[in-house]
Short mmCIF file of C-alpha atoms in Angstrom, two decimals:
data_model
loop_
_atom_site.label_atom_id
_atom_site.label_comp_id
_atom_site.label_asym_id
_atom_site.label_seq_id
_atom_site.Cartn_x
_atom_site.Cartn_y
_atom_site.Cartn_z
CA MET A 41 5.46 -97.49 -147.56
CA ASN A 42 1.99 -98.78 -146.84
CA GLU A 43 -0.14 -96.01 -145.38
CA HIS A 44 -1.55 -98.30 -142.72
CA ILE A 45 1.95 -99.02 -141.40
CA VAL A 46 2.85 -95.33 -141.39
CA LYS A 47 -0.30 -94.47 -139.53
CA SER A 48 0.18 -97.06 -136.84
CA PHE A 49 3.81 -95.96 -136.42
CA ASP A 50 2.63 -92.43 -135.71
CA GLU A 51 0.20 -93.94 -133.25
CA ASP A 52 3.08 -95.77 -131.57
CA LEU A 53 5.00 -92.53 -131.13
CA LYS A 54 1.88 -90.79 -129.91
CA LYS A 55 1.47 -93.50 -127.29
CA LEU A 56 4.92 -92.63 -125.93
CA ASP A 57 3.88 -88.98 -125.62
CA ASN A 58 0.66 -90.00 -123.89
CA ILE A 59 2.55 -92.03 -121.29
CA ILE A 60 4.83 -89.04 -120.62
CA ALA A 61 1.78 -86.77 -120.24
CA GLU A 62 0.13 -89.19 -117.84
CA MET A 63 3.29 -89.75 -115.77
CA GLY A 64 4.01 -86.03 -115.69
CA GLY A 65 0.51 -85.21 -114.51
CA MET A 66 0.78 -87.80 -111.75
CA ALA A 67 4.17 -86.51 -110.61
CA GLU A 68 2.75 -82.97 -110.40
CA VAL A 69 -0.12 -84.17 -108.21
CA GLN A 70 2.19 -86.30 -106.06
CA LEU A 71 4.49 -83.37 -105.38
CA ALA A 72 1.63 -80.95 -104.68
CA ASP A 73 0.09 -83.48 -102.26
CA ALA A 74 3.41 -84.20 -100.54
CA ILE A 75 3.97 -80.49 -99.93
CA GLU A 76 0.40 -80.01 -98.71
CA ALA A 77 0.83 -83.01 -96.37
CA LEU A 78 4.01 -81.43 -95.04
CA ILE A 79 2.61 -77.96 -94.49
CA LYS A 80 -0.81 -79.03 -93.14
CA ARG A 81 0.73 -81.93 -91.15
CA ASP A 82 -1.76 -84.24 -92.86
CA THR A 83 -0.42 -87.78 -92.41
CA ASP A 84 -3.37 -89.40 -94.21
CA LEU A 85 -2.53 -87.44 -97.33
CA ALA A 86 1.16 -88.34 -96.87
CA ASP A 87 0.26 -92.05 -96.69
CA GLN A 88 -1.75 -91.66 -99.87
CA VAL A 89 1.26 -90.16 -101.67
CA ILE A 90 3.48 -93.00 -100.45
CA THR A 91 1.03 -95.60 -101.78
CA SER A 92 0.32 -93.83 -105.08
CA ASP A 93 3.97 -93.74 -106.12
CA LYS A 94 3.58 -97.31 -107.44
CA LYS A 95 1.29 -96.01 -110.19
CA ILE A 96 4.12 -93.91 -111.63
CA ASP A 97 6.48 -96.89 -111.44
CA ILE A 98 3.97 -99.01 -113.36
CA LEU A 99 3.73 -96.37 -116.07
CA GLU A 100 7.51 -96.27 -116.36
CA HIS A 101 7.52 -100.04 -116.96
CA GLU A 102 4.81 -99.50 -119.57
CA MET A 103 7.05 -96.93 -121.25
CA ASP A 104 10.00 -99.36 -121.22
CA GLY A 105 7.89 -102.01 -122.91
CA GLN A 106 6.36 -99.60 -125.40
CA ALA A 107 9.65 -97.94 -126.36
CA THR A 108 11.51 -101.24 -126.69
CA ALA A 109 8.70 -102.63 -128.84
CA THR A 110 8.82 -99.51 -131.01
CA LEU A 111 12.58 -99.86 -131.47
CA ALA A 112 12.32 -103.58 -132.27
CA LEU A 113 9.27 -103.57 -134.53
CA ARG A 114 9.56 -100.18 -136.24
CA GLN A 115 13.31 -99.70 -136.26
CA PRO A 116 12.84 -95.93 -136.27
CA LEU A 117 15.42 -93.61 -137.81
CA ALA A 118 16.52 -90.01 -137.20
CA ASP A 119 13.67 -87.96 -135.72
CA ASP A 120 11.60 -90.97 -134.75
CA LEU A 121 14.54 -92.65 -133.08
CA ARG A 122 15.10 -89.46 -131.14
CA VAL A 123 11.47 -89.33 -130.01
CA THR A 124 11.73 -92.90 -128.76
CA ILE A 125 15.02 -92.50 -126.89
CA THR A 126 13.94 -89.19 -125.38
CA ALA A 127 10.64 -90.65 -124.17
CA LEU A 128 12.53 -93.46 -122.46
CA ARG A 129 14.86 -91.02 -120.72
CA THR A 130 12.17 -88.56 -119.76
CA ALA A 131 10.04 -91.32 -118.22
CA SER A 132 12.98 -92.29 -116.05
CA LEU A 133 13.42 -88.66 -114.92
CA ILE A 134 9.72 -88.31 -114.07
CA GLU A 135 9.80 -91.58 -112.15
CA ARG A 136 12.61 -90.13 -110.04
CA ILE A 137 10.66 -86.92 -109.45
CA GLY A 138 7.90 -89.20 -108.14
CA ASP A 139 10.41 -90.91 -105.83
CA TYR A 140 11.44 -87.55 -104.38
CA ALA A 141 7.80 -86.61 -103.79
CA LYS A 142 7.31 -89.93 -101.99
CA ASN A 143 10.36 -89.28 -99.84
CA ILE A 144 9.01 -85.83 -98.91
CA ALA A 145 5.74 -87.52 -97.91
CA LYS A 146 7.61 -90.03 -95.72
CA ARG A 147 9.49 -87.26 -93.96
CA SER A 148 6.30 -85.22 -93.49
CA VAL A 149 4.94 -88.13 -91.42
CA VAL A 150 7.89 -87.84 -89.02
CA LEU A 151 7.68 -84.04 -89.03
CA ALA A 152 4.02 -84.18 -87.98
CA GLN A 153 5.14 -85.90 -84.75
CA SER A 154 7.11 -82.89 -83.49
CA PRO A 155 6.27 -79.19 -83.13
CA PRO A 156 5.97 -77.11 -86.34
CA LEU A 157 9.21 -75.57 -87.60
CA GLY A 158 9.72 -71.98 -88.75
CA PRO A 159 11.57 -72.78 -92.01
CA THR A 160 8.61 -74.82 -93.30
CA LYS A 161 7.32 -71.58 -94.83
CA SER A 162 10.45 -71.25 -96.97
CA ILE A 163 10.04 -74.88 -98.05
CA GLY A 164 6.61 -73.94 -99.39
CA ARG A 165 8.16 -71.10 -101.39
CA MET A 166 10.85 -73.31 -102.87
CA ALA A 167 8.26 -75.99 -103.69
CA ALA A 168 6.16 -73.44 -105.60
CA LEU A 169 9.17 -72.53 -107.75
CA VAL A 170 10.01 -76.16 -108.49
CA GLN A 171 6.37 -77.06 -109.20
CA GLY A 172 6.27 -74.26 -111.78
CA MET A 173 9.39 -75.69 -113.41
CA ILE A 174 7.81 -79.16 -113.71
CA LYS A 175 4.57 -77.80 -115.12
CA ASP A 176 6.35 -75.67 -117.72
CA VAL A 177 8.82 -78.33 -118.79
CA LEU A 178 6.01 -80.83 -119.34
CA ASP A 179 4.18 -78.25 -121.45
CA ALA A 180 7.42 -77.65 -123.36
CA TYR A 181 7.78 -81.38 -123.96
CA MET A 182 4.25 -81.82 -125.25
CA THR A 183 4.41 -78.79 -127.55
CA ARG A 184 8.10 -79.27 -128.51
CA ASP A 185 8.77 -75.71 -127.32
CA VAL A 186 12.55 -75.16 -127.11
CA GLU A 187 12.20 -71.58 -125.81
CA LYS A 188 10.01 -72.64 -122.95
CA ALA A 189 12.41 -75.47 -122.12
CA ALA A 190 15.32 -73.00 -122.08
CA ALA A 191 13.40 -70.77 -119.66
CA VAL A 192 12.94 -73.71 -117.28
CA ARG A 193 16.62 -74.49 -117.48
CA ALA A 194 17.46 -70.88 -116.63
CA ARG A 195 15.20 -71.00 -113.57
CA ASP A 196 17.22 -73.85 -112.06
CA ALA A 197 19.77 -71.30 -110.87
CA ASP A 198 17.03 -69.67 -108.77
CA ALA A 199 16.11 -73.03 -107.30
CA ASP A 200 19.76 -73.63 -106.39
CA LEU A 201 20.11 -70.22 -104.75
CA LEU A 202 16.89 -70.75 -102.81
CA HIS A 203 18.15 -74.14 -101.69
CA THR A 204 21.45 -72.75 -100.43
CA SER A 205 19.67 -70.03 -98.46
CA LEU A 206 17.18 -72.56 -97.09
CA PHE A 207 20.06 -74.81 -96.05
CA ARG A 208 21.53 -71.93 -94.02
CA GLU A 209 18.17 -70.99 -92.55
CA ILE A 210 17.49 -74.53 -91.33
CA LEU A 211 21.01 -74.96 -89.90
CA THR A 212 20.68 -71.67 -88.02
CA TYR A 213 17.30 -72.75 -86.67
CA MET A 214 18.81 -76.03 -85.39
CA MET A 215 21.67 -74.20 -83.71
CA GLU A 216 19.33 -71.83 -81.94
CA ASP A 217 17.23 -74.72 -80.66
CA PRO A 218 19.09 -78.05 -80.61
CA ARG A 219 15.88 -79.83 -79.59
CA THR A 220 14.80 -79.42 -83.22
CA ILE A 221 17.84 -81.28 -84.59
CA THR A 222 16.00 -84.42 -85.70
CA SER A 223 13.07 -82.68 -87.27
CA CYS A 224 15.23 -80.02 -88.91
CA THR A 225 17.38 -82.78 -90.40
CA HIS A 226 14.32 -84.17 -92.14
CA LEU A 227 13.51 -80.69 -93.36
CA LEU A 228 17.05 -80.37 -94.77
CA PHE A 229 16.45 -83.54 -96.78
CA VAL A 230 13.09 -82.22 -97.98
CA ALA A 231 14.87 -79.10 -99.24
CA LYS A 232 17.51 -81.27 -100.91
CA ASN A 233 14.76 -83.35 -102.57
CA LEU A 234 13.22 -80.18 -103.98
CA GLU A 235 16.60 -79.07 -105.30
CA ARG A 236 17.00 -82.46 -107.01
CA ILE A 237 13.51 -82.21 -108.51
CA GLY A 238 14.58 -78.87 -109.99
CA ASP A 239 17.66 -80.58 -111.46
CA HIS A 240 15.48 -83.26 -113.00
CA ALA A 241 13.08 -80.70 -114.50
CA THR A 242 16.20 -79.13 -116.00
CA ASN A 243 17.31 -82.48 -117.39
CA VAL A 244 13.89 -82.88 -119.00
CA ALA A 245 14.35 -79.39 -120.48
CA GLU A 246 17.66 -80.53 -122.00
CA ASN A 247 15.87 -83.56 -123.42
CA VAL A 248 13.30 -81.28 -125.06
CA HIS A 249 16.14 -79.35 -126.66
CA TYR A 250 17.62 -82.62 -127.94
CA LEU A 251 14.24 -83.83 -129.10
CA VAL A 252 13.64 -80.76 -131.24
CA THR A 253 17.16 -79.88 -132.43
CA GLY A 254 19.07 -83.16 -132.22
CA ASP A 255 21.68 -81.53 -129.97
CA LEU A 256 22.13 -80.79 -126.31
CA PRO A 257 22.10 -77.11 -125.27
CA ALA A 258 25.50 -75.66 -126.16
CA ASP A 259 26.13 -73.57 -123.06
CA GLU A 260 27.36 -75.15 -119.84
CA ARG A 261 24.60 -75.05 -117.25
CA GLU A 262 25.22 -72.68 -114.37
CA LYS A 263 25.36 -74.56 -111.07
CA SER A 264 24.43 -72.26 -108.23
CA ASP A 265 23.76 -74.78 -105.49
CA ALA A 266 26.53 -74.03 -103.02
CA SER A 267 24.93 -75.93 -100.15
CA SER A 268 27.53 -78.74 -100.31
CA PHE A 269 30.19 -76.13 -99.60
CA THR A 270 28.19 -74.20 -97.00
CA LEU A 271 29.60 -73.71 -93.54
CA VAL A 272 27.42 -72.05 -90.91
CA GLU A 273 29.44 -71.01 -87.87
CA THR A 274 28.21 -71.61 -84.34
CA GLU A 275 28.12 -68.51 -82.22
CA MET B 1052 24.23 -111.41 -144.11
CA ASN B 1053 27.66 -110.28 -145.18
CA GLU B 1054 30.28 -111.46 -142.69
CA HIS B 1055 32.03 -108.13 -142.69
CA ILE B 1056 28.82 -106.40 -141.56
CA VAL B 1057 28.21 -108.99 -138.84
CA LYS B 1058 31.73 -108.62 -137.56
CA SER B 1059 31.63 -104.86 -137.31
CA PHE B 1060 28.24 -105.07 -135.58
CA ASP B 1061 29.80 -107.24 -132.87
CA GLU B 1062 32.54 -104.66 -132.64
CA ASP B 1063 29.93 -101.96 -132.14
CA LEU B 1064 28.36 -103.85 -129.25
CA LYS B 1065 31.78 -104.54 -127.79
CA LYS B 1066 32.50 -100.81 -127.89
CA LEU B 1067 29.46 -100.23 -125.67
CA ASP B 1068 30.82 -102.75 -123.15
CA ASN B 1069 34.22 -101.09 -123.25
CA ILE B 1070 32.74 -97.69 -122.43
CA ILE B 1071 30.86 -99.24 -119.47
CA ALA B 1072 34.09 -100.87 -118.26
CA GLU B 1073 35.98 -97.60 -118.52
CA MET B 1074 33.25 -95.53 -116.84
CA GLY B 1075 32.85 -98.14 -114.10
CA GLY B 1076 36.56 -98.20 -113.39
CA MET B 1077 36.63 -94.41 -113.15
CA ALA B 1078 33.63 -94.32 -110.82
CA GLU B 1079 35.33 -96.84 -108.53
CA VAL B 1080 38.47 -94.71 -108.35
CA GLN B 1081 36.46 -91.52 -107.83
CA LEU B 1082 34.56 -93.02 -104.91
CA ALA B 1083 37.69 -94.50 -103.32
CA ASP B 1084 39.46 -91.14 -103.63
CA ALA B 1085 36.49 -89.19 -102.26
CA ILE B 1086 36.35 -91.44 -99.19
CA GLU B 1087 40.11 -91.23 -98.70
CA ALA B 1088 39.92 -87.43 -99.00
CA LEU B 1089 37.18 -87.42 -96.37
CA ILE B 1090 38.93 -89.68 -93.89
CA LYS B 1091 42.44 -88.25 -94.33
CA ARG B 1092 41.09 -84.67 -94.59
CA ASP B 1093 43.01 -84.33 -97.87
CA THR B 1094 41.51 -81.34 -99.68
CA ASP B 1095 43.93 -81.61 -102.64
CA LEU B 1096 42.66 -85.10 -103.33
CA ALA B 1097 39.08 -83.84 -102.92
CA ASP B 1098 39.71 -81.09 -105.48
CA GLN B 1099 41.09 -83.69 -107.86
CA VAL B 1100 37.92 -85.78 -107.53
CA ILE B 1101 35.76 -82.70 -108.17
CA THR B 1102 37.70 -81.91 -111.35
CA SER B 1103 37.89 -85.50 -112.62
CA ASP B 1104 34.12 -85.99 -112.59
CA LYS B 1105 33.99 -84.34 -116.02
CA LYS B 1106 35.79 -87.33 -117.53
CA ILE B 1107 32.91 -89.63 -116.58
CA ASP B 1108 30.40 -87.14 -118.01
CA ILE B 1109 32.32 -87.09 -121.29
CA LEU B 1110 32.25 -90.89 -121.47
CA GLU B 1111 28.50 -90.85 -120.88
CA HIS B 1112 28.08 -88.52 -123.86
CA GLU B 1113 30.27 -90.89 -125.86
CA MET B 1114 27.96 -93.74 -124.85
CA ASP B 1115 24.90 -91.74 -125.92
CA GLY B 1116 26.41 -91.11 -129.34
CA GLN B 1117 27.62 -94.67 -129.76
CA ALA B 1118 24.35 -96.29 -128.65
CA THR B 1119 22.21 -93.96 -130.77
CA ALA B 1120 24.43 -94.64 -133.79
CA THR B 1121 24.14 -98.38 -133.18
CA LEU B 1122 20.35 -98.13 -133.01
CA ALA B 1123 20.15 -96.00 -136.15
CA LEU B 1124 22.70 -97.77 -138.33
CA ARG B 1125 22.34 -101.37 -137.19
CA GLN B 1126 18.70 -101.46 -136.15
CA PRO B 1127 19.46 -104.25 -133.67
CA LEU B 1128 16.81 -106.79 -132.69
CA ALA B 1129 16.11 -108.91 -129.60
CA ASP B 1130 19.36 -109.62 -127.70
CA ASP B 1131 21.34 -106.92 -129.48
CA LEU B 1132 18.66 -104.34 -128.85
CA ARG B 1133 18.75 -105.32 -125.20
CA VAL B 1134 22.53 -104.91 -125.05
CA THR B 1135 22.24 -101.43 -126.54
CA ILE B 1136 19.41 -100.22 -124.29
CA THR B 1137 21.04 -101.67 -121.19
CA ALA B 1138 24.37 -100.05 -121.97
CA LEU B 1139 22.63 -96.69 -122.30
CA ARG B 1140 20.89 -97.11 -118.95
CA THR B 1141 23.90 -98.44 -117.13
CA ALA B 1142 26.06 -95.55 -118.33
CA SER B 1143 23.52 -93.14 -116.88
CA LEU B 1144 23.60 -94.96 -113.52
CA ILE B 1145 27.41 -94.94 -113.41
CA GLU B 1146 27.43 -91.24 -114.27
CA ARG B 1147 25.20 -90.64 -111.25
CA ILE B 1148 27.48 -92.73 -109.02
CA GLY B 1149 30.25 -90.39 -110.17
CA ASP B 1150 28.11 -87.38 -109.21
CA TYR B 1151 27.63 -88.75 -105.71
CA ALA B 1152 31.39 -89.32 -105.35
CA LYS B 1153 31.95 -85.72 -106.44
CA ASN B 1154 29.43 -84.49 -103.89
CA ILE B 1155 31.19 -86.47 -101.14
CA ALA B 1156 34.46 -84.81 -102.21
CA LYS B 1157 32.84 -81.35 -102.01
CA ARG B 1158 31.57 -82.02 -98.52
CA SER B 1159 34.93 -83.43 -97.42
CA VAL B 1160 36.44 -80.01 -98.20
CA VAL B 1161 34.03 -78.38 -95.73
CA LEU B 1162 34.54 -81.15 -93.19
CA ALA B 1163 38.31 -80.62 -93.25
CA GLN B 1164 37.70 -77.07 -91.93
CA SER B 1165 36.24 -78.25 -88.60
CA PRO B 1166 37.42 -80.80 -85.98
CA PRO B 1167 37.25 -84.51 -86.89
CA LEU B 1168 33.96 -86.23 -86.12
CA GLY B 1169 33.53 -89.61 -84.41
CA PRO B 1170 31.03 -91.09 -86.88
CA THR B 1171 33.53 -90.71 -89.75
CA LYS B 1172 34.75 -94.22 -88.88
CA SER B 1173 31.30 -95.67 -89.56
CA ILE B 1174 31.23 -93.80 -92.89
CA GLY B 1175 34.39 -95.67 -93.84
CA ARG B 1176 32.69 -98.98 -93.02
CA MET B 1177 29.61 -98.15 -95.06
CA ALA B 1178 31.78 -96.96 -97.97
CA ALA B 1179 33.66 -100.28 -97.98
CA LEU B 1180 30.37 -102.17 -98.31
CA VAL B 1181 29.14 -99.97 -101.15
CA GLN B 1182 32.49 -100.08 -102.96
CA GLY B 1183 32.31 -103.89 -102.89
CA MET B 1184 28.83 -103.71 -104.43
CA ILE B 1185 30.06 -101.51 -107.30
CA LYS B 1186 33.06 -103.72 -107.99
CA ASP B 1187 30.98 -106.90 -108.03
CA VAL B 1188 28.15 -105.49 -110.13
CA LEU B 1189 30.60 -104.26 -112.77
CA ASP B 1190 32.17 -107.74 -112.85
CA ALA B 1191 28.69 -109.22 -113.16
CA TYR B 1192 27.94 -106.87 -116.05
CA MET B 1193 31.11 -107.71 -117.95
CA THR B 1194 30.73 -111.48 -117.47
CA ARG B 1195 26.89 -111.49 -117.78
CA ASP B 1196 26.76 -113.22 -114.40
CA VAL B 1197 23.14 -113.19 -113.12
CA GLU B 1198 23.99 -114.94 -109.84
CA LYS B 1199 26.63 -112.39 -108.96
CA ALA B 1200 24.22 -109.59 -109.84
CA ALA B 1201 21.56 -111.12 -107.57
CA ALA B 1202 24.08 -111.25 -104.72
CA VAL B 1203 24.77 -107.51 -105.12
CA ARG B 1204 21.07 -106.81 -105.09
CA ALA B 1205 20.68 -108.79 -101.86
CA ARG B 1206 23.47 -106.79 -100.22
CA ASP B 1207 21.57 -103.52 -100.69
CA ALA B 1208 19.49 -104.38 -97.63
CA ASP B 1209 22.72 -104.35 -95.55
CA ALA B 1210 23.64 -100.97 -96.99
CA ASP B 1211 20.19 -99.64 -96.05
CA LEU B 1212 20.42 -100.97 -92.49
CA LEU B 1213 23.91 -99.53 -92.10
CA HIS B 1214 22.62 -96.18 -93.38
CA THR B 1215 19.74 -96.09 -90.90
CA SER B 1216 22.08 -96.87 -88.01
CA LEU B 1217 24.58 -94.28 -89.24
CA PHE B 1218 21.79 -91.71 -89.48
CA ARG B 1219 20.95 -92.33 -85.82
CA GLU B 1220 24.60 -92.26 -84.78
CA ILE B 1221 25.23 -88.90 -86.46
CA LEU B 1222 22.03 -87.35 -85.06
CA THR B 1223 22.95 -88.49 -81.56
CA TYR B 1224 26.44 -87.04 -81.99
CA MET B 1225 24.95 -83.67 -83.03
CA MET B 1226 22.62 -83.64 -80.06
CA GLU B 1227 25.42 -84.31 -77.62
CA ASP B 1228 27.51 -81.51 -79.09
CA PRO B 1229 25.44 -78.92 -80.99
CA ARG B 1230 28.65 -77.16 -82.08
CA THR B 1231 29.03 -80.01 -84.58
CA ILE B 1232 25.65 -79.34 -86.23
CA THR B 1233 27.00 -77.96 -89.51
CA SER B 1234 29.71 -80.53 -89.99
CA CYS B 1235 27.46 -83.42 -88.93
CA THR B 1236 24.88 -82.26 -91.45
CA HIS B 1237 27.43 -82.66 -94.22
CA LEU B 1238 28.26 -86.12 -92.85
CA LEU B 1239 24.54 -87.02 -92.95
CA PHE B 1240 24.50 -86.13 -96.64
CA VAL B 1241 27.67 -88.15 -97.25
CA ALA B 1242 25.92 -91.16 -95.66
CA LYS B 1243 22.87 -90.51 -97.83
CA ASN B 1244 25.07 -90.33 -100.93
CA LEU B 1245 26.55 -93.73 -100.08
CA GLU B 1246 23.08 -95.17 -99.61
CA ARG B 1247 22.08 -93.84 -103.04
CA ILE B 1248 25.24 -95.30 -104.60
CA GLY B 1249 24.17 -98.67 -103.17
CA ASP B 1250 20.74 -98.18 -104.78
CA HIS B 1251 22.38 -97.44 -108.10
CA ALA B 1252 24.63 -100.52 -107.89
CA THR B 1253 21.41 -102.45 -107.27
CA ASN B 1254 19.79 -100.87 -110.32
CA VAL B 1255 22.80 -101.93 -112.40
CA ALA B 1256 22.34 -105.46 -110.98
CA GLU B 1257 18.72 -105.40 -112.20
CA ASN B 1258 19.95 -104.29 -115.61
CA VAL B 1259 22.34 -107.26 -115.69
CA HIS B 1260 19.40 -109.55 -114.97
CA TYR B 1261 17.43 -107.94 -117.80
CA LEU B 1262 20.43 -108.09 -120.12
CA VAL B 1263 20.84 -111.84 -119.66
CA THR B 1264 17.25 -113.03 -119.21
CA GLY B 1265 15.15 -110.36 -120.93
CA ASP B 1266 13.15 -109.80 -117.73
CA LEU B 1267 13.47 -107.82 -114.54
CA PRO B 1268 14.00 -109.80 -111.30
CA ALA B 1269 10.60 -111.22 -110.30
CA ASP B 1270 10.73 -110.59 -106.55
CA GLU B 1271 10.02 -107.17 -105.12
CA ARG B 1272 13.20 -105.68 -103.73
CA GLU B 1273 13.32 -105.38 -99.96
CA LYS B 1274 13.69 -101.76 -98.85
CA SER B 1275 15.36 -101.57 -95.47
CA ASP B 1276 16.34 -97.92 -95.39
CA ALA B 1277 14.15 -96.56 -92.61
CA SER B 1278 16.10 -93.33 -92.21
CA SER B 1279 13.33 -91.20 -93.74
CA PHE B 1280 11.07 -92.41 -90.94
CA THR B 1281 13.66 -92.20 -88.16
CA LEU B 1282 12.98 -90.10 -85.12
CA VAL B 1283 15.76 -89.69 -82.54
CA GLU B 1284 14.43 -88.22 -79.32
CA THR B 1285 16.29 -85.50 -77.46
CA GLU B 1286 17.05 -86.38 -73.86
#
């Protein structure tokens, strides 16, 4: 094959990686800002997160165009086909992480209108865990590091456990002071959004495994989020 | 091109459609059963929904394999490439609709352990709307009917409005009787799941538009779900 064609094909695939890197970086910032807006009750920052989400959406469209063009013009096989499909999927996962960050920002605006809530501290702790997962899984993607991806996947169980305990904590808080019902409800959804972001980081980790090995991880993923089954009794 | 090759290529693409039809049908049944389990407090039916979700997951893996094989072996162009990519995306959306149905089933098990809640009736109404959207969008997909897809997309605004009003109704119910806090919280998440299912039906509708025309719908979709911004004051 003509060397020029080969070179520009590699460049095409590299472009896909670059879009993932850019989207991933943006999603990290969006989540960090949304959590800061929530904790510091900074509605200007929250508004900024809500507006900036469009940039991630635009990049996802760019990925769609780029990946489809690569499939049509290059007709990639085996490894290259896998890179293209995985980039498409990963972009969609990152876009959804961005959506969750935006939703956290929206809810932080409402939360800033009522008195601060005790469980917000635990939200910060859960966010830190999930932010670490995103950072590591993006690194794993860029360096094709299956071990690092597996470690992220393993950490999802911690995120689920933290979410279940946070769910209980917030419910208990509401019961002790029913005036906080509305604001605590928004906090419950923030916690749920973080749990979903952890799931999506885990899905990206599974994509990294597929990207490198051609298979999905063999072991069934442990699901430890019991919040859907959680019953907190009133006294 | 050899007629035999052309014929079996058409068969490949038809297989993708068949998997979508099968997954879609299953997701419809799963959602209907989850809602029935919730309303009739039927935990056996709920358990069945929880177990059956695996079948949809298996079909999604089948789609992944089939679509990747089609891309690798047939190297489809233009329309055929679009059919393949859209099938892959749509399968992922239907799989997520199945996940939401499963989550509703899980929560219905908890809800059956405490007294019936008034707002459950409104959940039934919202579910009927969303079920209609899924049915119609699957028809639109199978018949490549852009008009029908556009109609589903337009109905998402109704689903969003219904969700916001349901959110208020459930919050008010909790405030009037704080003993219902835990169970009402699960109902809030059921409502949210239905709203997300409506979003996913809308995303499938956008895929139908892309499948037929090669473009995404030109107009920005109207977002009417204001629940993330909703504040219900305590008396």
